[in-house]
Structures are given as structure tokens and as C-alpha cells.
XYZ file of C-alpha atoms in Angstrom:
188
model
C 141.214 -74.342 43.302
C 138.628 -72.919 40.963
C 135.152 -72.271 42.394
C 132.245 -72.374 39.953
C 128.691 -71.235 40.661
C 126.251 -73.322 38.619
C 123.720 -70.491 38.429
C 122.980 -67.203 36.718
C 121.180 -65.852 39.790
C 122.305 -62.302 40.538
C 121.442 -62.856 44.204
C 123.655 -65.938 44.504
C 126.510 -64.095 42.768
C 126.039 -61.170 45.166
C 126.196 -63.486 48.184
C 129.389 -65.207 47.013
C 130.958 -61.796 46.394
C 129.871 -60.726 49.877
C 131.632 -63.804 51.260
C 134.817 -62.656 49.525
C 134.974 -65.721 47.284
C 136.566 -65.500 43.852
C 134.444 -67.560 41.482
C 133.178 -67.929 37.959
C 129.663 -68.721 36.823
C 128.592 -71.473 34.485
C 124.838 -71.937 34.399
C 123.509 -75.450 34.515
C 121.318 -76.590 31.657
C 120.004 -79.585 33.571
C 116.424 -80.795 33.356
C 114.639 -79.458 36.447
C 111.560 -81.646 36.088
C 110.315 -82.993 39.402
C 110.772 -86.689 40.061
C 107.738 -88.669 41.151
C 107.585 -89.898 44.732
C 110.074 -87.488 46.293
C 109.251 -85.164 49.181
C 109.620 -81.415 48.647
C 112.910 -81.465 50.554
C 114.218 -84.353 48.462
C 113.104 -82.588 45.242
C 115.004 -79.464 46.239
C 118.127 -81.423 47.196
C 117.946 -83.398 43.948
C 117.716 -80.219 41.855
C 120.696 -78.645 43.635
C 122.653 -81.850 43.031
C 121.871 -82.184 39.320
C 122.738 -78.521 38.734
C 126.121 -78.949 40.406
C 126.777 -82.352 38.822
C 126.021 -81.237 35.260
C 128.479 -78.327 35.518
C 131.046 -80.494 37.321
C 130.887 -83.030 34.477
C 131.475 -80.242 31.911
C 134.615 -78.946 33.657
C 138.030 -80.321 34.573
C 140.819 -79.812 37.073
C 140.751 -78.978 40.757
C 137.400 -77.294 41.279
C 134.385 -76.921 43.521
C 131.024 -76.538 41.810
C 128.148 -74.988 43.767
C 124.576 -75.886 42.840
C 121.551 -74.516 44.639
C 117.771 -74.638 44.441
C 115.187 -72.499 46.222
C 111.495 -73.277 46.660
C 108.701 -71.383 48.356
C 106.129 -73.677 49.969
C 102.787 -73.083 51.618
C 100.400 -75.881 52.558
C 102.472 -78.376 50.499
C 102.056 -76.222 47.389
C 105.247 -75.136 45.641
C 105.460 -71.568 44.411
C 108.056 -71.353 41.669
C 108.950 -68.374 39.522
C 105.819 -66.790 38.068
C 105.729 -66.637 34.277
C 102.817 -64.247 33.861
C 101.386 -61.227 35.624
C 98.338 -63.286 36.586
C 100.478 -66.013 38.162
C 102.444 -63.425 40.134
C 99.260 -61.796 41.436
C 97.791 -65.166 42.434
C 100.998 -66.201 44.222
C 101.346 -63.033 46.230
C 97.657 -63.036 47.148
C 98.055 -66.618 48.401
C 101.129 -65.684 50.446
C 99.666 -62.435 51.805
C 98.843 -62.372 55.529
C 100.231 -65.848 56.144
C 103.262 -67.968 56.905
C 105.158 -69.936 54.277
C 108.499 -71.692 54.099
C 111.512 -71.166 51.932
C 113.761 -74.171 51.405
C 117.132 -73.731 49.759
C 119.240 -76.762 49.023
C 122.923 -76.560 48.315
C 125.326 -79.006 46.739
C 129.083 -78.674 46.447
C 130.867 -81.207 44.260
C 134.624 -80.915 44.342
C 137.786 -82.474 43.103
C 141.076 -81.559 44.730
C 144.324 -83.420 44.072
C 142.306 -86.271 42.555
C 139.967 -86.582 45.558
C 136.274 -86.396 44.606
C 133.777 -85.202 47.204
C 130.009 -84.551 47.207
C 128.298 -82.475 49.899
C 124.546 -81.921 49.956
C 122.418 -80.100 52.509
C 119.401 -77.824 52.821
C 118.033 -75.102 55.048
C 114.474 -73.979 55.771
C 113.224 -70.586 56.930
C 109.700 -69.570 57.886
C 108.523 -66.277 56.421
C 105.499 -64.344 57.668
C 103.917 -61.806 55.313
C 101.774 -58.915 56.409
C 98.505 -58.475 54.594
C 99.076 -56.821 51.214
C 96.530 -54.850 49.260
C 95.941 -55.551 45.578
C 97.489 -52.154 44.872
C 100.681 -53.095 46.727
C 100.890 -56.432 44.905
C 100.273 -54.848 41.499
C 102.819 -52.092 42.127
C 105.507 -54.714 42.845
C 104.541 -56.730 39.786
C 104.239 -53.737 37.462
C 107.802 -52.760 38.325
C 108.731 -56.091 36.687
C 110.452 -57.622 39.675
C 108.699 -60.925 40.458
C 109.578 -63.039 37.430
C 113.007 -64.409 38.326
C 112.210 -65.226 41.945
C 110.596 -68.237 43.603
C 107.336 -67.041 45.118
C 107.559 -63.825 43.090
C 109.302 -61.750 45.765
C 112.721 -60.659 47.009
C 113.111 -60.214 50.765
C 116.298 -58.151 50.301
C 114.526 -55.502 48.219
C 111.874 -52.883 48.864
C 109.453 -55.829 49.050
C 110.837 -56.400 52.550
C 108.297 -53.915 53.956
C 105.687 -56.690 53.546
C 107.611 -59.207 55.643
C 106.494 -59.241 59.251
C 108.900 -61.841 60.599
C 111.463 -64.448 59.580
C 112.322 -67.543 61.602
C 115.537 -68.873 60.125
C 118.478 -67.719 58.067
C 117.883 -64.632 55.917
C 120.369 -65.788 53.257
C 118.418 -69.022 52.820
C 115.515 -66.850 51.674
C 117.816 -65.005 49.262
C 118.745 -68.341 47.697
C 122.023 -69.452 49.253
C 122.469 -70.588 52.878
C 125.944 -69.101 53.168
C 126.489 -70.431 56.693
C 126.288 -73.978 55.317
C 128.179 -73.146 52.125
C 131.053 -71.726 54.168
C 131.420 -74.953 56.132
C 131.279 -77.040 52.941
C 134.001 -75.016 51.238
C 136.096 -74.979 54.412
C 136.053 -78.790 54.507
C 137.613 -79.125 51.042
């Protein structure tokens, strides 16, 4: 069976490779606009689903399509990927010296021997940042690393020196709760 990752994320590719999974990537071009009236968890699950579903609908044969969505949340505010230097600075200042959550939803849509199956789940981790100086924030940003990451940071990089504690699964923070993905793929 062919496994397809509906993402261009280098971190998600790295995690699938680490799991020893042979896969191909086909980025989803789905509309990621939030839907009114959904909770943050439901928004994240919905986005993972539509990413997987759009790629599933564009492919044929026995296959499992993996869609995922990661959000950083603090005080019910969602921190997406910063688009400007100013946004990145503001995000990291807001997250400095505090606790926030990372939610990553995962959807696997599969077809095997004509049997269609949808699996959808999510995982949440609490992340505690140490206090960061403006110089530390600007150094990270000036190295050009915050722009393709929810919340503007990467826990698996040198940025990790600013993380005091994590309650939850580290891979959820990286963007793919591999413990849940493993069980989903195993069930196919």
C-alpha cells in the first residue's frame, strides 16, 4: 500500500523517515480558513481532515493519506506561522516566560482492497518557555528560522534552550504525534 504525506513540512517528513516508513509527499492545496463556531480542537481536527481528504480525492489505488495540522495556543489565542519579523517578535515575546499548548491533529484516510477508512485524532502538549531577552528573540528571528513554524519556534532545534519543560509528547510539538500515527497505520 502506498503511503502519502499531505504536507511539505520537512519536520513531518523527518519523523516519517525516523519511523522507517516509505512514503511520498503530495502537498494539500485545501482552503485552511477557519470555520465559524468550532472550538480550537475541532478547527485543528477539521484542517487535518481536509488536508488528507483533498489529497486522497486526487489519488487512486490502495493508499493511506496522512494529513496533519499543528497550532500553538495561549489564552485561547492561536499563534500560527509568522509572516513578518514584527509578527515573529510579538509571538515570541507573548510566549516568553509562560506556558502554552501545542495541539497537533492527525487524519489518516485509507483505502485497502476496496475498504475505505477514516481515522481522526489529536494530541496536546503543554510547553513552558523560559524568559527570553529581546536579543535572544531577535537572534532566532534574524537567522530566518521562525517563518514556517506555528508559534515561530522549533523545539527540536537550537531554540530548545529556551524551553524549560514539556508536559506531553515531544513529537506532537514537532508536528506529528507519531505514537498515534503508528497505531492508525497499524490498524489498516
